[in-house]
CSV table of C-alpha atoms and ligand atoms in Angstrom, one decimal:
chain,number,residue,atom,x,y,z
A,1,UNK,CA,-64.1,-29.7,12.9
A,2,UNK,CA,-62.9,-28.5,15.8
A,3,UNK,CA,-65.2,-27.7,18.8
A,4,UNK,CA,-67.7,-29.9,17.5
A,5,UNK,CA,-69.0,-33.1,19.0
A,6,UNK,CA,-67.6,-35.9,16.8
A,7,UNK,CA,-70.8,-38.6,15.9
A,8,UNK,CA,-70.2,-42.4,14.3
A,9,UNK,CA,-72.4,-44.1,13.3
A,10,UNK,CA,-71.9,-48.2,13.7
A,11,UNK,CA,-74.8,-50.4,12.6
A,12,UNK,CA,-77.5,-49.2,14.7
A,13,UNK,CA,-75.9,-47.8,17.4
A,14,UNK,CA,-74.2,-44.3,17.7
A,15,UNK,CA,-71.0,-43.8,19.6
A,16,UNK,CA,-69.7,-40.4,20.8
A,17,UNK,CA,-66.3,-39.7,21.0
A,18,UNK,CA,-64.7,-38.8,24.5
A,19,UNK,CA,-64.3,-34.8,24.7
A,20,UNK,CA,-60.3,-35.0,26.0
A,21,UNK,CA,-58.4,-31.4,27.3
A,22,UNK,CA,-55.3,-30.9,24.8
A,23,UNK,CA,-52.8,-29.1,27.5
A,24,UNK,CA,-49.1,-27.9,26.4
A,25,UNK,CA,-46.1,-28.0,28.1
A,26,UNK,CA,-42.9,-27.1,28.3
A,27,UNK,CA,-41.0,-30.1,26.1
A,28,UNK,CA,-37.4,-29.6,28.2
A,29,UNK,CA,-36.2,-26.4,30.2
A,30,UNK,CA,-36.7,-25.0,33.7
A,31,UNK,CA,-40.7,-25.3,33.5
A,32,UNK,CA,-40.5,-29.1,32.1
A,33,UNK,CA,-40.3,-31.4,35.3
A,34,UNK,CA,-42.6,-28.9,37.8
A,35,UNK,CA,-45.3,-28.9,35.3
A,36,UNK,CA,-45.2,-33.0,35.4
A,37,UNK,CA,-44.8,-33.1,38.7
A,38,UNK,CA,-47.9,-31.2,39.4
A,39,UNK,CA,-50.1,-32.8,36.9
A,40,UNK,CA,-48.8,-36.3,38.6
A,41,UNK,CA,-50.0,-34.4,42.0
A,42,UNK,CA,-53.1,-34.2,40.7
A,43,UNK,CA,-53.4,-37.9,40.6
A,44,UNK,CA,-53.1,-37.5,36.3
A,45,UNK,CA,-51.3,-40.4,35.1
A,46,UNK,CA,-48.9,-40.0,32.1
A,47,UNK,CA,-47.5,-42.6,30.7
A,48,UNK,CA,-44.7,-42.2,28.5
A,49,UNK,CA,-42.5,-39.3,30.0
A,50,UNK,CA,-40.8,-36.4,27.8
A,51,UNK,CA,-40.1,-38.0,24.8
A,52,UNK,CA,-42.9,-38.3,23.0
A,53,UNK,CA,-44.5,-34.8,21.3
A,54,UNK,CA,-48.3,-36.5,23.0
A,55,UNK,CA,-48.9,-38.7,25.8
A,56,UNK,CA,-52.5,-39.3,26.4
A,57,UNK,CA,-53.5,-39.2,30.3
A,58,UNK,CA,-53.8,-42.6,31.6
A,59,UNK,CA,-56.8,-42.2,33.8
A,60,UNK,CA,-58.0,-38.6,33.0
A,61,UNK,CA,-59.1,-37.2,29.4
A,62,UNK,CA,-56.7,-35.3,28.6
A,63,UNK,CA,-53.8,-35.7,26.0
A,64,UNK,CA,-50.2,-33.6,27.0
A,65,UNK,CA,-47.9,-31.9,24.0
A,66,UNK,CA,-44.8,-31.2,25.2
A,67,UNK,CA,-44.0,-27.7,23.1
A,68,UNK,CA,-40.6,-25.3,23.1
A,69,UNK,CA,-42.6,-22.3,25.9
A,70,UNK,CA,-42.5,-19.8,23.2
A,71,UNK,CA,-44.9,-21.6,20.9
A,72,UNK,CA,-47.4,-23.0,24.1
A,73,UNK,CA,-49.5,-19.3,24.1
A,74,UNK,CA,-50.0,-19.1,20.0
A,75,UNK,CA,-51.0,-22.6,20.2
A,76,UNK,CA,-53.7,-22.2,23.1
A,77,UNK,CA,-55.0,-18.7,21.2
A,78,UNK,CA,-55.5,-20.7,18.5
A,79,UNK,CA,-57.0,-23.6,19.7
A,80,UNK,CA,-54.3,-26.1,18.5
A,81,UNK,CA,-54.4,-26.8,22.2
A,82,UNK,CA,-56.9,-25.6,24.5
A,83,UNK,CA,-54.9,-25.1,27.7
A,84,UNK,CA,-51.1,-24.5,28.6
A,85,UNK,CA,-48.6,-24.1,31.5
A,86,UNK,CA,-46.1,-20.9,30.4
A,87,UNK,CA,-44.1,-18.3,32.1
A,88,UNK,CA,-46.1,-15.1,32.6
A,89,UNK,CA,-43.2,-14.0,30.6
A,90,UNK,CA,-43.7,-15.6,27.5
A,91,UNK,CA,-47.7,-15.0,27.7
A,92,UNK,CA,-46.7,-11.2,28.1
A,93,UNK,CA,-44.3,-11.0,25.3
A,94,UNK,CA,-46.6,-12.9,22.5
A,95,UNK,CA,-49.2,-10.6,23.5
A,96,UNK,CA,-51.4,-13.4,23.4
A,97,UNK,CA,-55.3,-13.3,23.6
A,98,UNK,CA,-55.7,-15.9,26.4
A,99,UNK,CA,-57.1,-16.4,29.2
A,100,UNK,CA,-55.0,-16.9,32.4
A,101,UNK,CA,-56.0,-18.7,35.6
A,102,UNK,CA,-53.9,-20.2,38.5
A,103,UNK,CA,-50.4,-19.4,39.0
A,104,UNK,CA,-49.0,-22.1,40.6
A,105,UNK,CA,-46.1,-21.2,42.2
A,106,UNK,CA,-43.0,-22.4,39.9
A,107,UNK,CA,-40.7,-20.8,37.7
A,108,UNK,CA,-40.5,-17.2,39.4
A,109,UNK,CA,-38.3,-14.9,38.0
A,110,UNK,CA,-38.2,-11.3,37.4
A,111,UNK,CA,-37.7,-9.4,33.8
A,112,UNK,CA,-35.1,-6.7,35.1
A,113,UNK,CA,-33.2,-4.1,33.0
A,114,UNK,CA,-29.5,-4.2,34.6
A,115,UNK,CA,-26.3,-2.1,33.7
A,116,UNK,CA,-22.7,-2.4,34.4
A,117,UNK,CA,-21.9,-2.2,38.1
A,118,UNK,CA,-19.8,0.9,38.2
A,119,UNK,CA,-22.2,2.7,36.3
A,120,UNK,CA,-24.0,5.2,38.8
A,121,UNK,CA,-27.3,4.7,38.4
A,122,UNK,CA,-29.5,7.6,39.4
A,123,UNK,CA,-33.1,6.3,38.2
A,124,UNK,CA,-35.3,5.2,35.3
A,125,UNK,CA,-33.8,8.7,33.4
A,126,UNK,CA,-30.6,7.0,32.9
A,127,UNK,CA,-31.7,4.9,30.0
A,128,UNK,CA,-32.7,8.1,28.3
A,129,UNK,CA,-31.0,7.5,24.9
A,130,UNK,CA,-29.0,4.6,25.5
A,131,UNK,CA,-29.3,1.0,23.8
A,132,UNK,CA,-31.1,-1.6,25.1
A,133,UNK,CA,-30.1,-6.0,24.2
A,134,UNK,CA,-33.2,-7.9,25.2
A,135,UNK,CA,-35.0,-10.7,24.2
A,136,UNK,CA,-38.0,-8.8,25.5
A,137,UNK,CA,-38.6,-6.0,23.0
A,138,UNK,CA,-42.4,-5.8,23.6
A,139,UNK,CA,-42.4,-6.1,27.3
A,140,UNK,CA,-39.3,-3.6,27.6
A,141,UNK,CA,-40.9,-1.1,24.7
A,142,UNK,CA,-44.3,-1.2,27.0
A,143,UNK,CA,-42.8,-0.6,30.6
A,144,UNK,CA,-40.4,2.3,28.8
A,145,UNK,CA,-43.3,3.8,27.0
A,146,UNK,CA,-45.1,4.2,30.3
A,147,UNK,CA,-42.4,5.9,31.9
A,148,UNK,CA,-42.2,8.2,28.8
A,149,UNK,CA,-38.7,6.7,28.3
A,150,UNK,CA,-36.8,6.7,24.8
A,151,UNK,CA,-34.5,4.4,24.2
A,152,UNK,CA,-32.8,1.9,21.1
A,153,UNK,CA,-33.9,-2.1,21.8
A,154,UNK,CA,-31.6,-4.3,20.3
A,155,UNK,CA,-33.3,-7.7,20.0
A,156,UNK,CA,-31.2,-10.5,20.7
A,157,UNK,CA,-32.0,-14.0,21.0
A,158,UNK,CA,-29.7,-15.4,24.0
A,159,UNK,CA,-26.5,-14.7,25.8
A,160,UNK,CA,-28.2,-11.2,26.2
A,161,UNK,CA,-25.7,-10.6,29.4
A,162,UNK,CA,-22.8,-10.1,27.6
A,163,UNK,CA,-24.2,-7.0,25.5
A,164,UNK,CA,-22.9,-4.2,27.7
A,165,UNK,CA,-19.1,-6.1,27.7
A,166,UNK,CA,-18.7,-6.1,24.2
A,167,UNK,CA,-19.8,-2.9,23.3
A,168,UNK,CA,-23.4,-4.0,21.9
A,169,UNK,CA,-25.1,-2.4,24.3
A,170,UNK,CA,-25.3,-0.1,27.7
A,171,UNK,CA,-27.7,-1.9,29.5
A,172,UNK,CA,-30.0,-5.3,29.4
A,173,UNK,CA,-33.4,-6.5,29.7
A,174,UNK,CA,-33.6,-9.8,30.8
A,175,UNK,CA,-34.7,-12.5,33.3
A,176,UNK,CA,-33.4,-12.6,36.7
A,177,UNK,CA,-34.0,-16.1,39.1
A,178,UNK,CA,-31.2,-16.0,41.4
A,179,UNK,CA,-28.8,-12.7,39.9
A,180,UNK,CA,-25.7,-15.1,39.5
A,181,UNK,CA,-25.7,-14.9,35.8
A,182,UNK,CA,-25.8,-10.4,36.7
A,183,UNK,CA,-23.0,-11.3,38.7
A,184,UNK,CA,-20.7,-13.0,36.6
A,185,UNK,CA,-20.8,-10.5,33.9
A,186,UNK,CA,-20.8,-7.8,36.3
A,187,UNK,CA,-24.1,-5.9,35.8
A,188,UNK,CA,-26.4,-5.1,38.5
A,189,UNK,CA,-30.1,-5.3,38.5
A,190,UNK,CA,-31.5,-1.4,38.7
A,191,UNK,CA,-35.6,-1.9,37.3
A,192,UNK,CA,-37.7,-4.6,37.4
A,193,UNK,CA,-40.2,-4.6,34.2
A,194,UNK,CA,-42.2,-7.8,35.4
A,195,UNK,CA,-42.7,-10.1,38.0
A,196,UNK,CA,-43.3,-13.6,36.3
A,197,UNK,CA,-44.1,-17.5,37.2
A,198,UNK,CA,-45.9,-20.1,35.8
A,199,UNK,CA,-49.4,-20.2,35.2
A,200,UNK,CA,-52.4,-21.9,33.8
A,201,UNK,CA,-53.5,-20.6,30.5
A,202,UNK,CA,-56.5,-21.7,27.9
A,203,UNK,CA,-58.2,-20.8,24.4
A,204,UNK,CA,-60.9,-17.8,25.7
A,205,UNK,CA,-63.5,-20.1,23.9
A,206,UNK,CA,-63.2,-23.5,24.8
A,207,UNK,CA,-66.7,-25.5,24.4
A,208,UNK,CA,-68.6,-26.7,27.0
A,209,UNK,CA,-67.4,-29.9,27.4
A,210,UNK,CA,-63.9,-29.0,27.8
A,211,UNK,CA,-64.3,-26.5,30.1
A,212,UNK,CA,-66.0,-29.2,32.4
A,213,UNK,CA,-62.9,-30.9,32.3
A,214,UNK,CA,-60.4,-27.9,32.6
A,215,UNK,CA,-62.5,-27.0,35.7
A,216,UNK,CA,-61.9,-30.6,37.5
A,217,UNK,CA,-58.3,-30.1,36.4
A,218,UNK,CA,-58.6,-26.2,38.3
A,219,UNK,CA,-60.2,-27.4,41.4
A,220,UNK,CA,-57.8,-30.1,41.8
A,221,UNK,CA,-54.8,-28.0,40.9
A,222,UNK,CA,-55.8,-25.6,43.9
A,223,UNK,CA,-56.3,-28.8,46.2
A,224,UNK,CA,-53.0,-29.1,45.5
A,225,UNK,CA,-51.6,-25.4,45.8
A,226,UNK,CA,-53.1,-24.9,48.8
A,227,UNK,CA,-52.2,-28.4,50.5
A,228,UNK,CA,-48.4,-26.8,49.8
A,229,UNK,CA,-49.0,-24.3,51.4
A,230,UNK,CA,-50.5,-25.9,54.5
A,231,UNK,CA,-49.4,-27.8,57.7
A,232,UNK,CA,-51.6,-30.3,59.6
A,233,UNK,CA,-50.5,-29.8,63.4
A,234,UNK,CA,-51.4,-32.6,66.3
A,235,UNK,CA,-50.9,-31.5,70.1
A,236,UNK,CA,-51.7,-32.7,73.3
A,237,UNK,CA,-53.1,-30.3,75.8
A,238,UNK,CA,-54.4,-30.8,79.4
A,239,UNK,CA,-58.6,-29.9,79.0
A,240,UNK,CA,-58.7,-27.2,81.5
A,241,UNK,CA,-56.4,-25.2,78.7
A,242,UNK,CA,-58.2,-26.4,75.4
A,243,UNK,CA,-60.5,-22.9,75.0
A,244,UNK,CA,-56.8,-21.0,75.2
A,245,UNK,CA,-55.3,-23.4,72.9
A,246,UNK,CA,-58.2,-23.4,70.0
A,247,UNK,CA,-58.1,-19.6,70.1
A,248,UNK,CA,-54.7,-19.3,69.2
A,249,UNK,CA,-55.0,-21.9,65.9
A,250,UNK,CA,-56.4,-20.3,63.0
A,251,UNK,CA,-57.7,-23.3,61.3
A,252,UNK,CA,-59.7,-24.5,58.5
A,253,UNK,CA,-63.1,-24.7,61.7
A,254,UNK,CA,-62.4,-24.9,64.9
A,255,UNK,CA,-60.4,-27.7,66.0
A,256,UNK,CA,-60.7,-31.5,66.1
A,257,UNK,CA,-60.7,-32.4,70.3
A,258,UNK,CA,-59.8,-36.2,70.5
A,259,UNK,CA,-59.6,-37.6,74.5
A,260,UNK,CA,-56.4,-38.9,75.3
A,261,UNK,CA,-56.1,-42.3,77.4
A,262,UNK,CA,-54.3,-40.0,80.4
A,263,UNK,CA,-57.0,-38.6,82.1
A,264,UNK,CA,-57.9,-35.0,81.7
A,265,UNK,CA,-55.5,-34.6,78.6
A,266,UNK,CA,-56.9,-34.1,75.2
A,267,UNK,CA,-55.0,-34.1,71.1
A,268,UNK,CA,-56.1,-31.2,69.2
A,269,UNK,CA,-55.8,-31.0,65.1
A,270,UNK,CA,-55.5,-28.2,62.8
A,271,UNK,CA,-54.7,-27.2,59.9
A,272,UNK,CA,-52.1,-24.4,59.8
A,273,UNK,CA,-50.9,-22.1,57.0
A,274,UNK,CA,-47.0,-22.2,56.6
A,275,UNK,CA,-46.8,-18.6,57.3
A,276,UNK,CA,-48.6,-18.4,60.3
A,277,UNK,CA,-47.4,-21.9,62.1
A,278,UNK,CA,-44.3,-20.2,63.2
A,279,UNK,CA,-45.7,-17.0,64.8
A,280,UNK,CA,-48.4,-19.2,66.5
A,281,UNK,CA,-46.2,-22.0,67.6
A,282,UNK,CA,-44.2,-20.0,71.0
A,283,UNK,CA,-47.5,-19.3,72.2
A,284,UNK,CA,-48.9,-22.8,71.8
A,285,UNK,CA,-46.4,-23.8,73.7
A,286,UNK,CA,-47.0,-21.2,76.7
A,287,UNK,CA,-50.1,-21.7,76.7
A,288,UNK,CA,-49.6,-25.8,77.8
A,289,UNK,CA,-49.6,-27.3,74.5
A,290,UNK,CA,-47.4,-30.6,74.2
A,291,UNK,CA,-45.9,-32.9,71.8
A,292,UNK,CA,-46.3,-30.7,69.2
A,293,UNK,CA,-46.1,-32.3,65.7
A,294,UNK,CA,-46.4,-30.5,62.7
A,295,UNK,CA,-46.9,-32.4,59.0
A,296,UNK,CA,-47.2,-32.0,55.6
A,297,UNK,CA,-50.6,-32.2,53.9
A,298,UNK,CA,-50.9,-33.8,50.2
A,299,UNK,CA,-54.5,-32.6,48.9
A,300,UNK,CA,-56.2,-30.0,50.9
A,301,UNK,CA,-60.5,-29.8,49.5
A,302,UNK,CA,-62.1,-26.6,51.2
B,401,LIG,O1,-36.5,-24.5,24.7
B,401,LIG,P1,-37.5,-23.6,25.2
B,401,LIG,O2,-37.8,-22.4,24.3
B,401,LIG,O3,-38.8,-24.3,25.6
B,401,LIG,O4,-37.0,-23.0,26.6
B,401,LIG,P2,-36.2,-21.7,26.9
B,401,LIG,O5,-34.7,-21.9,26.9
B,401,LIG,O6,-36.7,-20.5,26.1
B,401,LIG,O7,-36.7,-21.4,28.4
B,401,LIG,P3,-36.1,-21.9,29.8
B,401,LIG,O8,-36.4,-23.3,30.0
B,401,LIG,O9,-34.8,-21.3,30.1
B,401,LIG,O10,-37.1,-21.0,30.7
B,401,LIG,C1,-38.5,-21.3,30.7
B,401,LIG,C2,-39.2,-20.3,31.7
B,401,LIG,O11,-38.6,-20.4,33.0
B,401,LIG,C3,-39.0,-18.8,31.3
B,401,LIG,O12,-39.8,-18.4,30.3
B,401,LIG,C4,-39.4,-18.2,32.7
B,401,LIG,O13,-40.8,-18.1,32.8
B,401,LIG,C5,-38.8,-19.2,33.7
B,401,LIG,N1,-37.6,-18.8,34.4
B,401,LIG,C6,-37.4,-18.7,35.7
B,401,LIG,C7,-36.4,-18.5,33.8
B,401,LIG,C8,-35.5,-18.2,34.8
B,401,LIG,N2,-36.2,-18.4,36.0
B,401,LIG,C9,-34.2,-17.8,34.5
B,401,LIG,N3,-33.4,-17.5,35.5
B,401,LIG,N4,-36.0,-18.4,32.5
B,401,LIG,C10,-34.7,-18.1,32.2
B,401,LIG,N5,-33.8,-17.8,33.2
B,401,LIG,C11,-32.4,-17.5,32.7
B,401,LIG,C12,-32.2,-16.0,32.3
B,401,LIG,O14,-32.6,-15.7,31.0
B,401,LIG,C13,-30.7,-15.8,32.6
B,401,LIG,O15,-30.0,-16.3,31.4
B,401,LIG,O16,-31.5,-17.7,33.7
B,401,LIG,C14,-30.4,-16.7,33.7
B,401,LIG,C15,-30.5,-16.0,35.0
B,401,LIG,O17,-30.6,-16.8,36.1
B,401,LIG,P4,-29.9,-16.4,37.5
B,401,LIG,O18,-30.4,-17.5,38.4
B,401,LIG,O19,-28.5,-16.4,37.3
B,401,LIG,O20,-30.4,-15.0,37.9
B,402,LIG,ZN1,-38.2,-20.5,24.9
């Protein structure tokens, strides 16, 4: 039945059922609360938290099944669901035939092959030979075979870290957010296999209807992703200086001139990205600008 328009039939009149998006997410774990969070940015309303396996959308049709991550990209291929928010980790290591779409800017972590510290490490040639713990063995095997690399992958489940120290193994393959957990067992981080964070995923054959919907949910996601990464700036500026001023924002157009009640002064608006307010904002500010104030946006539609 599925991908099929559903039809009843009551007395005379015919009744289509509403087309709703299934999306997975992560049930509990370190991509749980940002994948909420960002659906609730994008003004989707869930209702009963974590807890329940589905939660339809209160005010968008979509339903949300929270999954363990390892299990959301088998179930998008499939079609159980039709779209998913996983680690490009996890999509990677399934070898999974979706398609991917945003990433959206949670989650990052590196897959990085680490040894003990005192080993010396003198390039990708060291693992020639030597045994591998990861719970990576695709990813790893790929990024070896590349580099024409032999080695022996043990696959372990968790705890990879303390492989080396109890004689399992002489280096790991394994995630790396902060390099605490490297640390503490005293590895250090020598390759890094893959650069990972959480993206949007979906079934490479979703019907029409759904793919309406995912796109609404797309375009508002990126409202969103790019609001984050945006600053809406006020400043006051005397007119004779408002040419130099607008030259040196980069915004969205050019920007917004509003007359102040002192004569011959004027507030300019912008929109800034995060990475540029700093290297503009010493010039503003030698070029006359005043009373700077720099906010955050919510929603930013270009
Ligand atoms: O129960 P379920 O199967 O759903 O969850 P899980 O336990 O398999 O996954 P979870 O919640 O730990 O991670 C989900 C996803 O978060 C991963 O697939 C990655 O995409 C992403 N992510 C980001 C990380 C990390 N950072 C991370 N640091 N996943 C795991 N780690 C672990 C890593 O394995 C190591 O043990 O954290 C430790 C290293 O962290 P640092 O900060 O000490 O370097
Ligand atoms: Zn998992």
């Amino acid at each position: 039945m599925l991908g099929k328009p559903l039809f009843f039939a009551k007395n005379t009149t015919i009744f289509k059922m509403e087309t709703r998006l299934k999306i997975a997410v992560q049930k509990s774990g370190r991509l749980s609360e940002s994948s909420r969070n960002l659906l609730k940015e994008c003004g989707i309303g869930i209702k009963n938290g974590k807890n329940a396996l589905l939660t339809p959308a209160t005010n968008f049709p979509m339903d949300i099944l929270y999954l363990r991550d390892d299990d959301i990209p088998q179930y998008v291929e499939d079609g159980t669901v039709d779209i998913g928010i996983v680690g490009e980790n996890v999509v990677g290591e399934t070898a999974s035939k979706v398609a991917l779409h945003e990433r959206l800017g949670f989650g990052g972590c590196r897959l990085s092959l680490a040894i003990p510290k005192g080993e010396n490490y003198f390039g990708i040639q060291f693992f020639e030979g030597k045994r591998i713990a990861t719970s990576y063995p695709t990813l790893l095997s790929q990024f070896l075979k590349n580099q024409g690399i032999r080695v022996e992958i043990h696959q372990i489940s968790g705890s990879v870290e303390i492989a080396p120290n109890i004689g399992l193994a002489d280096g790991i393959c394994d995630l790396v957010s902060s390099g605490s957990t490297l640390l503490g067992n005293g590895l250090k981080e020598v390759e890094v296999v893959l650069r990972s964070e959480a993206v949007m995923i979906s079934n490479q054959n979703l019907e029409p209807e759904k793919q309406q919907i995912f796109e609404k949910l797309l375009f508002r996601i990126k409202a969103v992703r790019k609001a984050e990464h945006s600053k809406y700036i006020v400043l006051n500026t005397p007119n004779e200086k408002i040419e130099t001023i607008s030259r040196i924002l980069p915004g969205m157009k050019s920007p917004t001139v509003v007359p102040l009640a002192q004569k011959g002064w004027s507030a300019l608006h912008s929109v800034l990205s995060e990475d540029e307010f700093w290297g503009v904002i010493d010039e503003l500010k030698q070029a006359g600008a005043q009373g700077i104030l720099v906010v955050p946006i919510e929603k930013m539609i270009v």
